[in-house]
PDB file of C-alpha atoms and ligand atoms in Angstrom:
ATOM      1  CA  MET A   1     -48.601  -3.459  -0.309  1.00  0.00           C
ATOM      2  CA  PHE A   2     -47.425  -7.062  -0.540  1.00  0.00           C
ATOM      3  CA  SER A   3     -50.730  -8.494   0.764  1.00  0.00           C
ATOM      4  CA  TRP A   4     -51.176 -10.280  -2.568  1.00  0.00           C
ATOM      5  CA  LEU A   5     -48.013 -12.294  -1.710  1.00  0.00           C
ATOM      6  CA  ARG A   6     -49.723 -13.755   1.332  1.00  0.00           C
ATOM      7  CA  ASN A   7     -52.488 -15.128  -0.878  1.00  0.00           C
ATOM      8  CA  ILE A   8     -50.002 -17.092  -3.001  1.00  0.00           C
ATOM      9  CA  SER A   9     -49.172 -20.627  -1.975  1.00  0.00           C
ATOM     10  CA  LEU A  10     -45.737 -21.399  -0.547  1.00  0.00           C
ATOM     11  CA  SER A  11     -44.697 -23.505  -3.536  1.00  0.00           C
ATOM     12  CA  THR A  12     -45.586 -20.696  -5.960  1.00  0.00           C
ATOM     13  CA  ARG A  13     -43.655 -18.245  -3.798  1.00  0.00           C
ATOM     14  CA  ILE A  14     -40.593 -20.520  -3.920  1.00  0.00           C
ATOM     15  CA  ILE A  15     -40.877 -20.853  -7.682  1.00  0.00           C
ATOM     16  CA  LEU A  16     -41.264 -17.076  -8.019  1.00  0.00           C
ATOM     17  CA  LEU A  17     -38.213 -16.424  -5.835  1.00  0.00           C
ATOM     18  CA  ALA A  18     -36.128 -19.033  -7.676  1.00  0.00           C
ATOM     19  CA  SER A  19     -37.104 -17.493 -11.016  1.00  0.00           C
ATOM     20  CA  LEU A  20     -36.152 -14.003  -9.811  1.00  0.00           C
ATOM     21  CA  VAL A  21     -32.769 -15.233  -8.540  1.00  0.00           C
ATOM     22  CA  THR A  22     -32.144 -17.072 -11.847  1.00  0.00           C
ATOM     23  CA  LEU A  23     -33.008 -13.938 -13.811  1.00  0.00           C
ATOM     24  CA  ALA A  24     -30.745 -11.762 -11.684  1.00  0.00           C
ATOM     25  CA  VAL A  25     -27.825 -14.232 -12.036  1.00  0.00           C
ATOM     26  CA  ALA A  26     -28.379 -14.442 -15.804  1.00  0.00           C
ATOM     27  CA  GLY A  27     -28.478 -10.653 -16.068  1.00  0.00           C
ATOM     28  CA  VAL A  28     -25.248 -10.172 -14.116  1.00  0.00           C
ATOM     29  CA  SER A  29     -23.481 -12.972 -16.049  1.00  0.00           C
ATOM     30  CA  TYR A  30     -24.601 -11.448 -19.332  1.00  0.00           C
ATOM     31  CA  SER A  31     -23.308  -7.986 -18.506  1.00  0.00           C
ATOM     32  CA  VAL A  32     -19.981  -9.441 -17.238  1.00  0.00           C
ATOM     33  CA  PHE A  33     -19.732 -11.472 -20.448  1.00  0.00           C
ATOM     34  CA  VAL A  34     -20.443  -8.431 -22.656  1.00  0.00           C
ATOM     35  CA  LYS A  35     -17.913  -6.313 -20.733  1.00  0.00           C
ATOM     36  CA  ARG A  36     -15.202  -9.012 -21.030  1.00  0.00           C
ATOM     37  CA  PHE A  37     -16.039  -9.566 -24.694  1.00  0.00           C
ATOM     38  CA  ARG A  38     -15.721  -5.843 -25.402  1.00  0.00           C
ATOM     39  CA  GLU A  39     -12.441  -5.611 -23.475  1.00  0.00           C
ATOM     40  CA  ASN A  40     -11.014  -8.595 -25.373  1.00  0.00           C
ATOM     41  CA  ALA A  41     -12.158  -7.165 -28.713  1.00  0.00           C
ATOM     42  CA  GLU A  42     -10.575  -3.803 -27.846  1.00  0.00           C
ATOM     43  CA  THR A  43      -7.297  -5.449 -26.801  1.00  0.00           C
ATOM     44  CA  ALA A  44      -7.248  -7.454 -30.038  1.00  0.00           C
ATOM     45  CA  MET A  45      -7.855  -4.281 -32.091  1.00  0.00           C
ATOM     46  CA  MET A  46      -5.112  -2.439 -30.189  1.00  0.00           C
ATOM     47  CA  GLU A  47      -2.661  -5.302 -30.871  1.00  0.00           C
ATOM     48  CA  LYS A  48      -3.580  -5.390 -34.550  1.00  0.00           C
ATOM     49  CA  ALA A  49      -3.063  -1.616 -34.839  1.00  0.00           C
ATOM     50  CA  ALA A  50       0.284  -1.886 -33.012  1.00  0.00           C
ATOM     51  CA  ALA A  51       1.488  -4.635 -35.376  1.00  0.00           C
ATOM     52  CA  PHE A  52       0.276  -2.749 -38.443  1.00  0.00           C
ATOM     53  CA  THR A  53       2.057   0.513 -37.558  1.00  0.00           C
ATOM     54  CA  ALA A  54       5.204  -1.432 -36.572  1.00  0.00           C
ATOM     55  CA  VAL A  55       5.389  -2.812 -40.115  1.00  0.00           C
ATOM     56  CA  ALA A  56       4.989   0.713 -41.569  1.00  0.00           C
ATOM     57  CA  ASP A  57       7.852   1.827 -39.324  1.00  0.00           C
ATOM     58  CA  GLU A  58      10.112  -1.063 -40.308  1.00  0.00           C
ATOM     59  CA  ALA A  59       9.427  -0.441 -44.011  1.00  0.00           C
ATOM     60  CA  LYS A  60      10.600   3.138 -43.394  1.00  0.00           C
ATOM     61  CA  ASN A  61      13.698   1.968 -41.489  1.00  0.00           C
ATOM     62  CA  HIS A  62      14.618  -0.457 -44.248  1.00  0.00           C
ATOM     63  CA  ALA A  63      14.213   2.233 -46.911  1.00  0.00           C
ATOM     64  CA  SER A  64      16.338   4.610 -44.767  1.00  0.00           C
ATOM     65  CA  GLU A  65      19.170   2.064 -44.757  1.00  0.00           C
ATOM     66  CA  LEU A  66      18.994   1.737 -48.547  1.00  0.00           C
ATOM     67  CA  PHE A  67      18.925   5.518 -48.861  1.00  0.00           C
ATOM     68  CA  LEU A  68      21.980   5.985 -46.606  1.00  0.00           C
ATOM     69  CA  LYS A  69      23.906   3.161 -48.302  1.00  0.00           C
ATOM     70  CA  LYS A  70      23.209   4.927 -51.614  1.00  0.00           C
ATOM     71  CA  SER A  71      21.540   1.772 -52.963  1.00  0.00           C
ATOM     72  CA  ILE A  72      19.189   4.165 -54.751  1.00  0.00           C
ATOM     73  CA  ALA A  73      20.351   6.303 -57.673  1.00  0.00           C
ATOM     74  CA  ILE A  74      19.617   9.490 -55.700  1.00  0.00           C
ATOM     75  CA  ASP A  75      21.655  11.837 -57.909  1.00  0.00           C
ATOM     76  CA  GLU A  76      19.991  10.605 -61.093  1.00  0.00           C
ATOM     77  CA  LEU A  77      16.524  10.920 -59.533  1.00  0.00           C
ATOM     78  CA  LEU A  78      17.321  14.406 -58.259  1.00  0.00           C
ATOM     79  CA  THR A  79      18.352  15.543 -61.733  1.00  0.00           C
ATOM     80  CA  GLU A  80      15.083  14.130 -63.070  1.00  0.00           C
ATOM     81  CA  LEU A  81      13.135  15.903 -60.284  1.00  0.00           C
ATOM     82  CA  LYS A  82      14.767  19.261 -61.061  1.00  0.00           C
ATOM     83  CA  ALA A  83      13.854  18.914 -64.751  1.00  0.00           C
ATOM     84  CA  GLU A  84      10.231  18.037 -63.845  1.00  0.00           C
ATOM     85  CA  GLN A  85       9.948  20.885 -61.351  1.00  0.00           C
ATOM     86  CA  ALA A  86      11.312  23.331 -63.954  1.00  0.00           C
ATOM     87  CA  LYS A  87       8.330  22.302 -66.104  1.00  0.00           C
ATOM     88  CA  GLY A  88       5.978  22.909 -63.151  1.00  0.00           C
ATOM     89  CA  GLY A  89       5.545  19.192 -62.340  1.00  0.00           C
ATOM     90  CA  ASP A  90       4.057  17.970 -59.032  1.00  0.00           C
ATOM     91  CA  TYR A  91       6.853  16.750 -56.717  1.00  0.00           C
ATOM     92  CA  THR A  92       4.635  13.995 -55.250  1.00  0.00           C
ATOM     93  CA  LYS A  93       4.463  12.397 -58.714  1.00  0.00           C
ATOM     94  CA  SER A  94       8.253  12.270 -59.116  1.00  0.00           C
ATOM     95  CA  ARG A  95      10.244   9.044 -58.887  1.00  0.00           C
ATOM     96  CA  PHE A  96      12.481  10.736 -56.300  1.00  0.00           C
ATOM     97  CA  PHE A  97       9.551  11.434 -53.942  1.00  0.00           C
ATOM     98  CA  GLN A  98       8.562   7.762 -53.954  1.00  0.00           C
ATOM     99  CA  THR A  99      12.046   6.759 -52.741  1.00  0.00           C
ATOM    100  CA  ILE A 100      11.961   9.053 -49.659  1.00  0.00           C
ATOM    101  CA  PRO A 101      12.128   6.475 -46.814  1.00  0.00           C
ATOM    102  CA  VAL A 102       9.173   7.778 -44.837  1.00  0.00           C
ATOM    103  CA  VAL A 103       7.099   7.963 -48.024  1.00  0.00           C
ATOM    104  CA  THR A 104       8.044   4.338 -48.791  1.00  0.00           C
ATOM    105  CA  GLY A 105       6.912   3.433 -45.252  1.00  0.00           C
ATOM    106  CA  TRP A 106       3.527   5.128 -45.461  1.00  0.00           C
ATOM    107  CA  SER A 107       2.865   4.112 -49.086  1.00  0.00           C
ATOM    108  CA  THR A 108       3.479   0.462 -48.161  1.00  0.00           C
ATOM    109  CA  ALA A 109       1.110   0.765 -45.194  1.00  0.00           C
ATOM    110  CA  GLU A 110      -1.533   2.581 -47.294  1.00  0.00           C
ATOM    111  CA  LYS A 111      -1.577  -0.287 -49.790  1.00  0.00           C
ATOM    112  CA  ALA A 112      -1.842  -2.946 -47.062  1.00  0.00           C
ATOM    113  CA  ALA A 113      -4.536  -0.875 -45.310  1.00  0.00           C
ATOM    114  CA  LYS A 114      -6.602  -0.791 -48.488  1.00  0.00           C
ATOM    115  CA  SER A 115      -6.512  -4.550 -48.965  1.00  0.00           C
ATOM    116  CA  GLU A 116      -7.212  -5.174 -45.257  1.00  0.00           C
ATOM    117  CA  ASN A 117      -9.939  -2.517 -44.952  1.00  0.00           C
ATOM    118  CA  ILE A 118      -8.017  -0.572 -42.334  1.00  0.00           C
ATOM    119  CA  ASP A 119      -8.160   3.203 -41.980  1.00  0.00           C
ATOM    120  CA  PHE A 120      -4.507   4.312 -42.032  1.00  0.00           C
ATOM    121  CA  LYS A 121      -3.124   7.857 -42.052  1.00  0.00           C
ATOM    122  CA  VAL A 122      -0.056   9.908 -41.264  1.00  0.00           C
ATOM    123  CA  VAL A 123      -0.753  12.737 -38.814  1.00  0.00           C
ATOM    124  CA  ALA A 124       1.564  15.572 -37.822  1.00  0.00           C
ATOM    125  CA  PHE A 125       1.641  19.035 -36.337  1.00  0.00           C
ATOM    126  CA  GLU A 126       3.729  21.560 -38.291  1.00  0.00           C
ATOM    127  CA  ALA A 127       3.084  19.352 -41.323  1.00  0.00           C
ATOM    128  CA  ARG A 128       4.649  20.151 -44.664  1.00  0.00           C
ATOM    129  CA  ASN A 129       1.527  18.852 -46.331  1.00  0.00           C
ATOM    130  CA  LYS A 130      -1.583  20.234 -44.618  1.00  0.00           C
ATOM    131  CA  LYS A 131      -3.524  17.031 -45.379  1.00  0.00           C
ATOM    132  CA  HIS A 132      -1.498  15.446 -42.547  1.00  0.00           C
ATOM    133  CA  GLU A 133      -2.507  18.074 -39.988  1.00  0.00           C
ATOM    134  CA  PRO A 134      -5.321  16.902 -37.638  1.00  0.00           C
ATOM    135  CA  ASP A 135      -8.245  19.309 -37.181  1.00  0.00           C
ATOM    136  CA  SER A 136      -7.538  21.497 -34.190  1.00  0.00           C
ATOM    137  CA  GLY A 137      -9.421  20.422 -31.063  1.00  0.00           C
ATOM    138  CA  SER A 138     -10.376  17.063 -32.613  1.00  0.00           C
ATOM    139  CA  PHE A 139      -9.982  13.712 -30.839  1.00  0.00           C
ATOM    140  CA  ARG A 140      -7.039  12.918 -33.147  1.00  0.00           C
ATOM    141  CA  ALA A 141      -5.323  16.237 -32.427  1.00  0.00           C
ATOM    142  CA  ASN A 142      -5.679  15.679 -28.673  1.00  0.00           C
ATOM    143  CA  LEU A 143      -4.339  12.129 -28.953  1.00  0.00           C
ATOM    144  CA  LEU A 144      -1.331  13.323 -30.967  1.00  0.00           C
ATOM    145  CA  LYS A 145      -0.731  16.067 -28.399  1.00  0.00           C
ATOM    146  CA  ASP A 146      -0.802  13.460 -25.619  1.00  0.00           C
ATOM    147  CA  LEU A 147       1.595  11.241 -27.583  1.00  0.00           C
ATOM    148  CA  GLU A 148       4.009  14.157 -27.901  1.00  0.00           C
ATOM    149  CA  THR A 149       3.758  14.907 -24.166  1.00  0.00           C
ATOM    150  CA  GLN A 150       4.405  11.222 -23.484  1.00  0.00           C
ATOM    151  CA  LEU A 151       7.454  11.278 -25.807  1.00  0.00           C
ATOM    152  CA  ALA A 152       8.822  14.386 -24.110  1.00  0.00           C
ATOM    153  CA  ALA A 153       8.545  12.556 -20.782  1.00  0.00           C
ATOM    154  CA  GLY A 154      10.429   9.603 -22.337  1.00  0.00           C
ATOM    155  CA  SER A 155       7.624   7.116 -21.775  1.00  0.00           C
ATOM    156  CA  GLY A 156       6.592   5.218 -24.894  1.00  0.00           C
ATOM    157  CA  ALA A 157       6.408   5.964 -28.595  1.00  0.00           C
ATOM    158  CA  SER A 158       2.830   4.840 -29.129  1.00  0.00           C
ATOM    159  CA  ILE A 159      -0.615   5.557 -27.742  1.00  0.00           C
ATOM    160  CA  GLY A 160      -4.091   4.086 -28.241  1.00  0.00           C
ATOM    161  CA  ARG A 161      -7.497   5.321 -27.119  1.00  0.00           C
ATOM    162  CA  ILE A 162     -11.142   4.776 -27.965  1.00  0.00           C
ATOM    163  CA  ASP A 163     -13.268   7.700 -29.064  1.00  0.00           C
ATOM    164  CA  ARG A 164     -16.534   6.712 -27.309  1.00  0.00           C
ATOM    165  CA  ALA A 165     -18.480   9.278 -29.339  1.00  0.00           C
ATOM    166  CA  THR A 166     -17.802   7.363 -32.560  1.00  0.00           C
ATOM    167  CA  ASN A 167     -16.792   3.979 -31.064  1.00  0.00           C
ATOM    168  CA  THR A 168     -13.503   4.184 -32.914  1.00  0.00           C
ATOM    169  CA  LEU A 169     -10.151   3.040 -31.658  1.00  0.00           C
ATOM    170  CA  HIS A 170      -7.305   5.362 -32.639  1.00  0.00           C
ATOM    171  CA  TYR A 171      -3.754   4.090 -32.354  1.00  0.00           C
ATOM    172  CA  MET A 172      -0.692   6.249 -33.065  1.00  0.00           C
ATOM    173  CA  ARG A 173       2.989   5.328 -33.329  1.00  0.00           C
ATOM    174  CA  ALA A 174       5.481   8.215 -33.433  1.00  0.00           C
ATOM    175  CA  ILE A 175       7.677   8.548 -36.538  1.00  0.00           C
ATOM    176  CA  LYS A 176      11.334   8.766 -35.548  1.00  0.00           C
ATOM    177  CA  LEU A 177      13.856  10.909 -37.390  1.00  0.00           C
ATOM    178  CA  ASP A 178      17.099   9.216 -38.394  1.00  0.00           C
ATOM    179  CA  GLU A 179      20.142  10.408 -40.315  1.00  0.00           C
ATOM    180  CA  SER A 180      18.434   9.928 -43.699  1.00  0.00           C
ATOM    181  CA  CYS A 181      15.753  12.493 -42.756  1.00  0.00           C
ATOM    182  CA  MET A 182      18.311  15.244 -42.205  1.00  0.00           C
ATOM    183  CA  LEU A 183      18.779  15.667 -45.951  1.00  0.00           C
ATOM    184  CA  CYS A 184      15.456  17.514 -45.970  1.00  0.00           C
ATOM    185  CA  HIS A 185      14.394  18.116 -42.368  1.00  0.00           C
ATOM    186  CA  GLY A 186      17.863  18.894 -40.938  1.00  0.00           C
ATOM    187  CA  ALA A 187      19.676  22.130 -40.217  1.00  0.00           C
ATOM    188  CA  PRO A 188      19.489  24.922 -42.810  1.00  0.00           C
ATOM    189  CA  GLY A 189      23.037  25.864 -43.774  1.00  0.00           C
ATOM    190  CA  GLY A 190      24.307  22.582 -42.254  1.00  0.00           C
ATOM    191  CA  LYS A 191      26.061  19.667 -43.949  1.00  0.00           C
ATOM    192  CA  TYR A 192      22.853  18.593 -45.715  1.00  0.00           C
ATOM    193  CA  ASP A 193      22.356  22.053 -47.196  1.00  0.00           C
ATOM    194  CA  PRO A 194      25.535  22.456 -49.264  1.00  0.00           C
ATOM    195  CA  ASP A 195      24.272  25.479 -51.227  1.00  0.00           C
ATOM    196  CA  GLY A 196      23.176  27.088 -47.958  1.00  0.00           C
ATOM    197  CA  ASP A 197      19.784  28.255 -49.285  1.00  0.00           C
ATOM    198  CA  GLY A 198      17.954  26.718 -46.276  1.00  0.00           C
ATOM    199  CA  LYS A 199      15.787  24.609 -48.593  1.00  0.00           C
ATOM    200  CA  ASP A 200      15.759  20.864 -49.303  1.00  0.00           C
ATOM    201  CA  ALA A 201      15.960  19.252 -52.736  1.00  0.00           C
ATOM    202  CA  LEU A 202      12.203  19.676 -53.209  1.00  0.00           C
ATOM    203  CA  GLY A 203      12.275  23.358 -52.310  1.00  0.00           C
ATOM    204  CA  PHE A 204      10.828  23.109 -48.761  1.00  0.00           C
ATOM    205  CA  PRO A 205      12.392  25.167 -45.959  1.00  0.00           C
ATOM    206  CA  MET A 206      14.475  22.826 -43.764  1.00  0.00           C
ATOM    207  CA  GLU A 207      13.133  22.630 -40.225  1.00  0.00           C
ATOM    208  CA  ASP A 208      16.285  21.983 -38.182  1.00  0.00           C
ATOM    209  CA  TRP A 209      14.889  18.835 -36.592  1.00  0.00           C
ATOM    210  CA  LYS A 210      17.299  16.437 -34.893  1.00  0.00           C
ATOM    211  CA  VAL A 211      18.171  12.739 -35.276  1.00  0.00           C
ATOM    212  CA  GLY A 212      16.353  10.819 -32.514  1.00  0.00           C
ATOM    213  CA  GLY A 213      13.470  13.317 -32.467  1.00  0.00           C
ATOM    214  CA  THR A 214      10.085  12.579 -34.023  1.00  0.00           C
ATOM    215  CA  HIS A 215       7.746  14.122 -36.560  1.00  0.00           C
ATOM    216  CA  GLY A 216       4.107  13.087 -36.417  1.00  0.00           C
ATOM    217  CA  ALA A 217       2.783   9.546 -36.209  1.00  0.00           C
ATOM    218  CA  TYR A 218       1.330   6.645 -38.150  1.00  0.00           C
ATOM    219  CA  GLU A 219      -2.326   6.341 -37.217  1.00  0.00           C
ATOM    220  CA  VAL A 220      -4.702   3.402 -37.465  1.00  0.00           C
ATOM    221  CA  ALA A 221      -8.410   3.927 -36.764  1.00  0.00           C
ATOM    222  CA  CYS A 222     -10.806   0.962 -36.359  1.00  0.00           C
ATOM    223  CA  ARG A 223     -14.517   1.289 -35.711  1.00  0.00           C
ATOM    224  CA  HIS A 224     -16.217  -1.317 -33.592  1.00  0.00           C
ATOM    225  CA  ASN A 225     -19.883  -2.040 -33.025  1.00  0.00           C
ATOM    226  CA  LEU A 226     -19.758  -2.969 -29.356  1.00  0.00           C
ATOM    227  CA  GLN A 227     -21.389  -0.410 -27.065  1.00  0.00           C
TER     228      GLN A 227
HETATM  229  C1  HEC B 301      14.086  14.202 -49.805  1.00  0.00           C
HETATM  230  C2  HEC B 301      13.440  14.973 -48.789  1.00  0.00           C
HETATM  231  C3  HEC B 301      12.875  14.301 -47.581  1.00  0.00           C
HETATM  232  C4  HEC B 301      13.467  13.363 -46.787  1.00  0.00           C
HETATM  233  C5  HEC B 301      14.834  12.718 -46.925  1.00  0.00           C
HETATM  234  C6  HEC B 301      12.520  13.089 -45.723  1.00  0.00           C
HETATM  235  N1  HEC B 301      11.406  13.844 -45.887  1.00  0.00           N
HETATM  236 FE1  HEC B 301       9.835  13.940 -44.639  1.00  0.00          FE
HETATM  237  N2  HEC B 301       8.809  15.020 -46.010  1.00  0.00           N
HETATM  238  C7  HEC B 301       9.357  15.548 -47.173  1.00  0.00           C
HETATM  239  C8  HEC B 301       8.313  16.187 -47.944  1.00  0.00           C
HETATM  240  C9  HEC B 301       8.494  16.901 -49.269  1.00  0.00           C
HETATM  241  C10 HEC B 301       7.122  16.004 -47.228  1.00  0.00           C
HETATM  242  C11 HEC B 301       5.703  16.439 -47.639  1.00  0.00           C
HETATM  243  C12 HEC B 301       5.065  15.201 -48.247  1.00  0.00           C
HETATM  244  C13 HEC B 301       3.708  15.385 -48.860  1.00  0.00           C
HETATM  245  O1  HEC B 301       3.474  16.386 -49.551  1.00  0.00           O
HETATM  246  O2  HEC B 301       2.864  14.472 -48.668  1.00  0.00           O
HETATM  247  C14 HEC B 301       7.467  15.260 -46.030  1.00  0.00           C
HETATM  248  C15 HEC B 301       6.547  14.872 -45.076  1.00  0.00           C
HETATM  249  C16 HEC B 301       6.870  14.141 -43.965  1.00  0.00           C
HETATM  250  C17 HEC B 301       5.913  13.678 -42.998  1.00  0.00           C
HETATM  251  C18 HEC B 301       4.368  13.844 -43.070  1.00  0.00           C
HETATM  252  C19 HEC B 301       3.898  15.024 -42.332  1.00  0.00           C
HETATM  253  C20 HEC B 301       4.103  16.306 -43.077  1.00  0.00           C
HETATM  254  O3  HEC B 301       4.953  17.100 -42.618  1.00  0.00           O
HETATM  255  O4  HEC B 301       3.430  16.502 -44.124  1.00  0.00           O
HETATM  256  C21 HEC B 301       6.589  12.994 -42.046  1.00  0.00           C
HETATM  257  C22 HEC B 301       6.005  12.314 -40.840  1.00  0.00           C
HETATM  258  C23 HEC B 301       7.979  13.028 -42.415  1.00  0.00           C
HETATM  259  N3  HEC B 301       8.125  13.737 -43.587  1.00  0.00           N
HETATM  260  C24 HEC B 301       8.985  12.427 -41.693  1.00  0.00           C
HETATM  261  C25 HEC B 301      10.215  12.144 -42.238  1.00  0.00           C
HETATM  262  C26 HEC B 301      11.150  11.207 -41.648  1.00  0.00           C
HETATM  263  C27 HEC B 301      10.961  10.510 -40.323  1.00  0.00           C
HETATM  264  C28 HEC B 301      12.186  11.101 -42.518  1.00  0.00           C
HETATM  265  C29 HEC B 301      13.377  10.211 -42.426  1.00  0.00           C
HETATM  266  C30 HEC B 301      13.145   8.795 -42.147  1.00  0.00           C
HETATM  267  C31 HEC B 301      11.901  11.992 -43.637  1.00  0.00           C
HETATM  268  N4  HEC B 301      10.703  12.594 -43.435  1.00  0.00           N
HETATM  269  C32 HEC B 301      12.755  12.184 -44.713  1.00  0.00           C
HETATM  270  C33 HEC B 301      10.680  15.486 -47.532  1.00  0.00           C
HETATM  271  C34 HEC B 301      11.575  14.594 -47.015  1.00  0.00           C
END
């Protein structure tokens, strides 16, 4: 089979062998380089997503403090909301809605995401607004489920994973409930439901969630072109 090799001079054989070895080394180095490059790019994207969602969370925390310290004219805004709702107005357009701490957090992040070309969303199961609910069985739904399992086990409030089918990195940071959230998401009939109708100021049934628990997550999705 290799009889043709015997007809080639020794020097040509050496050159041929050297070329093959060089090619093999170049090939291995290239694939190691590409792998490292992809890993570094993925780590950088993960860090960027972590920093981005951390800012959304801190914007929410800051707004919660203002809300609890009554630095916002809550009563005045509530009266305005009631008047608008009586006329059939959309609660998401009200001034009151914009001051809800978690809404301040995600609105801030949405604006930054737009200017930075980042895909940012809020995702949640049992969502009040169905636009926040991930499609059942989707990659995002499974990731959120895994984040919730992780939270229940007490190990970490964020999770990141690459969807290889779309080459998209999805990063989620859980949204923690603090005292300010109880006004609407707390116990029906409790201290934040003085009229005892089981509904919050916007008319939603209160869920009886607890301070220290979580509801949904901030999500950043970044596509990358590395295979
Ligand atoms: C004044 C009432 C009110 C307060 C206070 C409030 N929320 Fe909500 N929350 C709402 C309403 C109303 C919605 C639905 C928003 C929409 O239609 O986009 C909502 C939606 C959400 C969502 C998006 C998922 C979904 O269910 O649609 C998250 C996450 C959330 N709230 C978490 C919190 C956290 C955490 C706090 C406290 C830091 C908080 N909320 C405080 C009324 C409130």
